[in-house]
CSV table of C-alpha atoms in Angstrom, one decimal:
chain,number,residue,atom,x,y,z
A,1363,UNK,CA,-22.8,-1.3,-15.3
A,1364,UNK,CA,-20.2,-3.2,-13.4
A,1365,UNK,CA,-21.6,-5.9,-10.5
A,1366,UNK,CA,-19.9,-7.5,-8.0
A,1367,UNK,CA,-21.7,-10.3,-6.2
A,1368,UNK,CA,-21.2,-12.3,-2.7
A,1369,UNK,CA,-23.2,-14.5,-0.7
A,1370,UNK,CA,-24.1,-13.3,2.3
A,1371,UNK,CA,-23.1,-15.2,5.3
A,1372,UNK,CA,-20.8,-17.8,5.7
A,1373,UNK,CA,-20.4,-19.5,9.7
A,1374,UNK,CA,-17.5,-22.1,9.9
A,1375,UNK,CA,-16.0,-23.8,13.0
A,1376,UNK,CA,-13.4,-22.4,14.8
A,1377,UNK,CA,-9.7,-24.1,13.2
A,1378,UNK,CA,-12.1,-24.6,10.4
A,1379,UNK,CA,-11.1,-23.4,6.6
A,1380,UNK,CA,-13.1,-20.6,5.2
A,1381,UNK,CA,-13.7,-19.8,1.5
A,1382,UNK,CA,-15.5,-16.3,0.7
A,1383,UNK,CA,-16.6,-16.3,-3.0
A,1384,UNK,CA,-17.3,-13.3,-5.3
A,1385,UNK,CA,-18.3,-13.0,-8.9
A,1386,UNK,CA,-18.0,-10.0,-11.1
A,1387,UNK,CA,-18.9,-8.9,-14.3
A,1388,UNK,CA,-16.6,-6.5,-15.5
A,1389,UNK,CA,-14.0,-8.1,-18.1
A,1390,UNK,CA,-11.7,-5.0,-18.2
A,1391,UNK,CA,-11.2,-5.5,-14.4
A,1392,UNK,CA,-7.3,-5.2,-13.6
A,1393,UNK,CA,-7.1,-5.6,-9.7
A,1394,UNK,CA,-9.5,-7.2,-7.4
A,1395,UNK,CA,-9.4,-7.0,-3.4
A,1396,UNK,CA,-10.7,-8.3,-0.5
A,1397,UNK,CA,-11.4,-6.0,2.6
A,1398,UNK,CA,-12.5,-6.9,6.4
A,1399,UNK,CA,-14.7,-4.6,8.5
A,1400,UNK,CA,-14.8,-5.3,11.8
A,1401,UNK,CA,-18.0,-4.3,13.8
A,1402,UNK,CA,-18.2,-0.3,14.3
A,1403,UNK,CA,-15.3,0.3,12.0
A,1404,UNK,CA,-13.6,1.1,8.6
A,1405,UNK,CA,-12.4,-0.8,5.4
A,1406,UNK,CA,-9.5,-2.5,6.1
A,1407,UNK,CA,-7.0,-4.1,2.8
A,1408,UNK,CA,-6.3,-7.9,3.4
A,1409,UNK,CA,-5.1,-8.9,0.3
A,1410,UNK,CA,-5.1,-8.1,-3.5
A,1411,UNK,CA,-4.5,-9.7,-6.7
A,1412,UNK,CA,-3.4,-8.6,-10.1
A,1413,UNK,CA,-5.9,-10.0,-13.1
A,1414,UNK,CA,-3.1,-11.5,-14.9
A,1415,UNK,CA,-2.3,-13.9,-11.2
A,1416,UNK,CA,-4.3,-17.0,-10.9
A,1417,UNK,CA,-3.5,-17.1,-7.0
A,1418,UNK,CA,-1.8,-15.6,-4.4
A,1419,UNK,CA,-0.6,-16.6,-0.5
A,1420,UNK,CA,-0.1,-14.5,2.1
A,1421,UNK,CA,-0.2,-16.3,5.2
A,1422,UNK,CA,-3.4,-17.7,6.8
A,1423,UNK,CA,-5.2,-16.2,3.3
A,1424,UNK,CA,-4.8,-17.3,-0.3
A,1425,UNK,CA,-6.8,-15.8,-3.2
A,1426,UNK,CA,-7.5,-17.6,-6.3
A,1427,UNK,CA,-8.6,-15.8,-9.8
A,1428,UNK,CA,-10.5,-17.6,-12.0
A,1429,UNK,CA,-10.6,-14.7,-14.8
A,1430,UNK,CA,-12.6,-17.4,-17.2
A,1431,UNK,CA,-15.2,-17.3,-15.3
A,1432,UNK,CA,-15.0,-14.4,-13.7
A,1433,UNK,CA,-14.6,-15.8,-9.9
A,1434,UNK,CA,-12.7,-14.6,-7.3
A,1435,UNK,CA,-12.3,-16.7,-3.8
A,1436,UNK,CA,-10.3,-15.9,-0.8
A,1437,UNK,CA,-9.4,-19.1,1.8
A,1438,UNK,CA,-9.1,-18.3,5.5
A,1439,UNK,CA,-6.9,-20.7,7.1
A,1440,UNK,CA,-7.2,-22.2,10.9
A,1441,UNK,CA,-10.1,-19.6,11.1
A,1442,UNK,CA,-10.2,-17.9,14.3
A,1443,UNK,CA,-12.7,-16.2,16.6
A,1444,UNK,CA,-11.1,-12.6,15.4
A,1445,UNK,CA,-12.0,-13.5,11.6
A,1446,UNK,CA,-15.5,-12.6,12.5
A,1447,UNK,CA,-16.4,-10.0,10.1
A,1448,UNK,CA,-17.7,-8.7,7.2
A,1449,UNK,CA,-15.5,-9.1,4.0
A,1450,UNK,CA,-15.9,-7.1,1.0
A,1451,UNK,CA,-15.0,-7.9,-2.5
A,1452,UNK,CA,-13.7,-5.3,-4.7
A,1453,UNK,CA,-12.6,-4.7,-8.4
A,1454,UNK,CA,-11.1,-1.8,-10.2
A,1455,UNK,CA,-11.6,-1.8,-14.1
A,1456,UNK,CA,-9.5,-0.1,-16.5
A,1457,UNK,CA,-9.5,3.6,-17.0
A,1458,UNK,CA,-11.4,3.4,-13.8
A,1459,UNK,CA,-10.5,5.5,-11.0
A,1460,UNK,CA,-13.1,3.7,-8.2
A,1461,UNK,CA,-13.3,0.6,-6.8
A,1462,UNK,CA,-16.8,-1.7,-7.2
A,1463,UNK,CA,-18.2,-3.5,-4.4
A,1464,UNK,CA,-19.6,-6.3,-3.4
A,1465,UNK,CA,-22.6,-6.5,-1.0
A,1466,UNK,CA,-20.5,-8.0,1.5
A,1467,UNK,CA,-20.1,-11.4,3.8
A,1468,UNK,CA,-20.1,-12.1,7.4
A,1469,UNK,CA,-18.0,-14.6,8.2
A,1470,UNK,CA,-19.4,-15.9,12.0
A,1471,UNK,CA,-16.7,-18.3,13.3
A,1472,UNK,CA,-18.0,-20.6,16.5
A,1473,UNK,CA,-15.5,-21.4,19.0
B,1274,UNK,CA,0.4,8.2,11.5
B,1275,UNK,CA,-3.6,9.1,11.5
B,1276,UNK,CA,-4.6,7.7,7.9
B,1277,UNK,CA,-7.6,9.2,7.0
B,1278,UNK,CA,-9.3,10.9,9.8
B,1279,UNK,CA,-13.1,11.4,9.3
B,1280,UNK,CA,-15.2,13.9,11.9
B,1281,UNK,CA,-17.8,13.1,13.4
B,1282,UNK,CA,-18.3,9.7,13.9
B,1283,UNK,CA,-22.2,9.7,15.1
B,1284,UNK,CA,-24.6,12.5,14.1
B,1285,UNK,CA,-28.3,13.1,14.4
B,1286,UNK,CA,-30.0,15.4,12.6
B,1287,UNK,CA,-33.8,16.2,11.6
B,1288,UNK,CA,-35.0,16.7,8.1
B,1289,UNK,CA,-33.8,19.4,6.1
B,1290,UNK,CA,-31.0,20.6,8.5
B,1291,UNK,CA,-27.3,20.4,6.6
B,1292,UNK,CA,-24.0,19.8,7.7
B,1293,UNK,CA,-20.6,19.1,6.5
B,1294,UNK,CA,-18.8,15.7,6.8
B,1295,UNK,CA,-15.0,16.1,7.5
B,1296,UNK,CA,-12.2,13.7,6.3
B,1297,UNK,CA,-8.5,14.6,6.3
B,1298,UNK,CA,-5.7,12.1,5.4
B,1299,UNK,CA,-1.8,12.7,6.0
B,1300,UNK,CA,-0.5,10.0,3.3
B,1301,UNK,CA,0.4,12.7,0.5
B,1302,UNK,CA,-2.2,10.9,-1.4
B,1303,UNK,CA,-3.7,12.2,-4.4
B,1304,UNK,CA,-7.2,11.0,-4.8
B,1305,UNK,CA,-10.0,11.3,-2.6
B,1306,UNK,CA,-13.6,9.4,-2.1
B,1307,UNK,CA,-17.0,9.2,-0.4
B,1308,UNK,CA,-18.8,6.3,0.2
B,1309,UNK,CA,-22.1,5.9,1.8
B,1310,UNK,CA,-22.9,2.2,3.2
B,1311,UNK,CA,-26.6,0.9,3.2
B,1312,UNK,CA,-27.6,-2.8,4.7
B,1313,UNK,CA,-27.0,-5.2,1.8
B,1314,UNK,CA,-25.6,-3.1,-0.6
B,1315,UNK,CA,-21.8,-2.5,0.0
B,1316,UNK,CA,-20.2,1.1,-0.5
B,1317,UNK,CA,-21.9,3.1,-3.1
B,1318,UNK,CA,-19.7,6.1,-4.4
B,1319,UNK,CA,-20.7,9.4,-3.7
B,1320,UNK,CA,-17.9,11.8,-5.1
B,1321,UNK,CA,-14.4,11.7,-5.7
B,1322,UNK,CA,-11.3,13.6,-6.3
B,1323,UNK,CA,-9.0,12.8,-8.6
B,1324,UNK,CA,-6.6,15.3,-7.4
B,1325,UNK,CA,-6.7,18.9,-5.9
B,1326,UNK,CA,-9.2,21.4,-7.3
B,1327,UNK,CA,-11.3,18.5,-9.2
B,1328,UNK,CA,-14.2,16.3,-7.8
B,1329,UNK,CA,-16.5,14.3,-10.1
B,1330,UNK,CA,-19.8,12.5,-9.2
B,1331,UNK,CA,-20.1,8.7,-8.5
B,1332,UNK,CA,-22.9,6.7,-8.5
B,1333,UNK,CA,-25.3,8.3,-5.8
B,1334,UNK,CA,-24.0,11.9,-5.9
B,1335,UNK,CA,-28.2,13.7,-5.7
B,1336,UNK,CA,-28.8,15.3,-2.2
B,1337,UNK,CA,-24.7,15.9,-1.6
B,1338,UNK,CA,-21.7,18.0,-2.1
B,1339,UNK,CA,-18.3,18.2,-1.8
B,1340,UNK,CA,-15.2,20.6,-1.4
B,1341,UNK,CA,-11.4,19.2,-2.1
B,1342,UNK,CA,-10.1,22.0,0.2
B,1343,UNK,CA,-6.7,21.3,0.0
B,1344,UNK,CA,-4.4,18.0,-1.4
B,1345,UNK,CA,-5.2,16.4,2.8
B,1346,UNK,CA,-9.0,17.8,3.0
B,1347,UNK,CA,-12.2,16.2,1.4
B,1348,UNK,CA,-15.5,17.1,2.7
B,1349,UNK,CA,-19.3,15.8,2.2
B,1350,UNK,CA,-22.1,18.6,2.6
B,1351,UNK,CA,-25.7,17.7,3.1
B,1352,UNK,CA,-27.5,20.8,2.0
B,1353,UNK,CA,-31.0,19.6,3.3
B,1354,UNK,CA,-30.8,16.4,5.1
B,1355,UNK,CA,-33.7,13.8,4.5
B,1356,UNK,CA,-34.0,10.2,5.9
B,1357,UNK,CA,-33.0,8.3,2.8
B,1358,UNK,CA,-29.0,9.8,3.8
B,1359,UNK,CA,-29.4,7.4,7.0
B,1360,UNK,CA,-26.2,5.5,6.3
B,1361,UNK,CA,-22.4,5.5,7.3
B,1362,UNK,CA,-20.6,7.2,5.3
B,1363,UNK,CA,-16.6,6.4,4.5
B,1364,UNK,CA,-14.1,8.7,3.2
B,1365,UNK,CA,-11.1,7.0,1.2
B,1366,UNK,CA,-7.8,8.3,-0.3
B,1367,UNK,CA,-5.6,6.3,-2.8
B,1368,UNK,CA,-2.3,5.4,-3.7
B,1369,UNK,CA,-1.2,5.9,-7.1
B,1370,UNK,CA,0.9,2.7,-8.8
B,1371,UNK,CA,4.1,1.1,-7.7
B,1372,UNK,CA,4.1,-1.5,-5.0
B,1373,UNK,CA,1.0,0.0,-4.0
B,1374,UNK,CA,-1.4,-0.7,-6.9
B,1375,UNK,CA,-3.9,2.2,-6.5
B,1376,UNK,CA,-5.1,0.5,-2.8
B,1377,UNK,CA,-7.7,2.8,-1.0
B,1378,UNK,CA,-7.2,3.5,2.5
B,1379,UNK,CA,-10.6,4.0,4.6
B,1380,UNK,CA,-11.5,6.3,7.6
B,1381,UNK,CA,-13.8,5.0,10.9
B,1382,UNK,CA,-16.8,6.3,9.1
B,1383,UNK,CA,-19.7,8.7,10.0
B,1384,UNK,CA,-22.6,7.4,11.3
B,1385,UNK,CA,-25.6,9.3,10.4
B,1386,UNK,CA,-29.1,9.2,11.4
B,1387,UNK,CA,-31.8,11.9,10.0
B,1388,UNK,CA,-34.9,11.7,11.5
């Protein structure tokens, strides 16, 4: 079946740049997104991307699509202490009404 | 504007007792999920509903049921509880196309503990 893979944990100085990566398998896959759970609480959207985009910027955060290889990254600008959390990678395939998930990374930023 | 509104947010229960996991949202959406959360492994889908009066099972749908009440009500019944459904579970409705390109919004989560 479909996999979506992250590393773990990521811990980056505060005003620091962070870059999340995630790998997937599924070819077919038309939109991918990144999602931020704070401690104690939901899912929430950051960003998404359209398979046929090879990057997009909105504001501190810029995804790039690598759909070669099948790599998805999303940059954190000037991280601050309020980034901390865990940040999910997701993909929907075609024909596909759910989303896959990666595991997951906390992002740790030290003031 | 609530979102999706899940009820309860913390629950204990012992093995083999049931209860029903609530989720309502108020965005008109058509489809409807349940995700359970484990350390590690990201959201696993339970069930989902495509639209009012369907449901069809995800990827870890033993041990659980659901009821698409109405087009705003989507609930998760544990028949017999056992410790393996220790998890936090997340309800999820969805946009359909446009601008919005099928984006799920997620409740607070349930946080359950079966002992």
């Amino acid at each position: 079946g479909e996999d979506v893979e992250q590393s773990l944990f990521l811990s980056v100085r505060e005003g620091d740049s962070s870059v999340i990566n995630c790998t997937y398998t599924d070819s077919s896959s038309t939109y991918l997104y990144w999602y931020k759970q704070e401690p104690g609480a939901g899912l929430q959207l950051l960003t998404y991307i359209f398979s046929n985009m090879d990057m997009k910027q909105d504001q501190r955060l810029t995804v790039l699509l690598n759909k070669k290889d099948k790599h998805l990254s999303l940059r954190i600008a000037d991280t601050q202490t309020g980034d901390s959390a865990i940040y999910f990678c997701a993909e929907r395939g075609t024909g596909r009404r759910a989303l896959t998930f990666g595991s997951g990374t906390r992002l740790q930023v030290q003031p | 504007n609530a979102g999706v509104t899940q009820t309860p947010k913390f629950q204990v229960l012992k093995t083999g007792q049931s209860m029903t996991l609530q989720c309502a949202q108020d965005m008109n959406h058509n489809s409807m999920y349940w995700y359970r959360q484990d350390p590690g492994m990201g959201l696993r889908l339970i069930y989902y509903s495509a639209s009012e009066g369907t449901t069809d099972k995800g990827e870890v749908p033993n041990g659980y049921n659901v009821s698409r009440l109405n087009k705003r009500e989507f609930s998760l019944r544990l028949e017999s509880a056992a410790p393996s459904q220790t998890s936090v579970y997340f309800c999820a409705s969805q946009t359909l196309g446009g601008e919005a390109k099928n984006i799920q919004y997620f409740g607070a989560g349930t946080r359950l503990s079966v002992l």
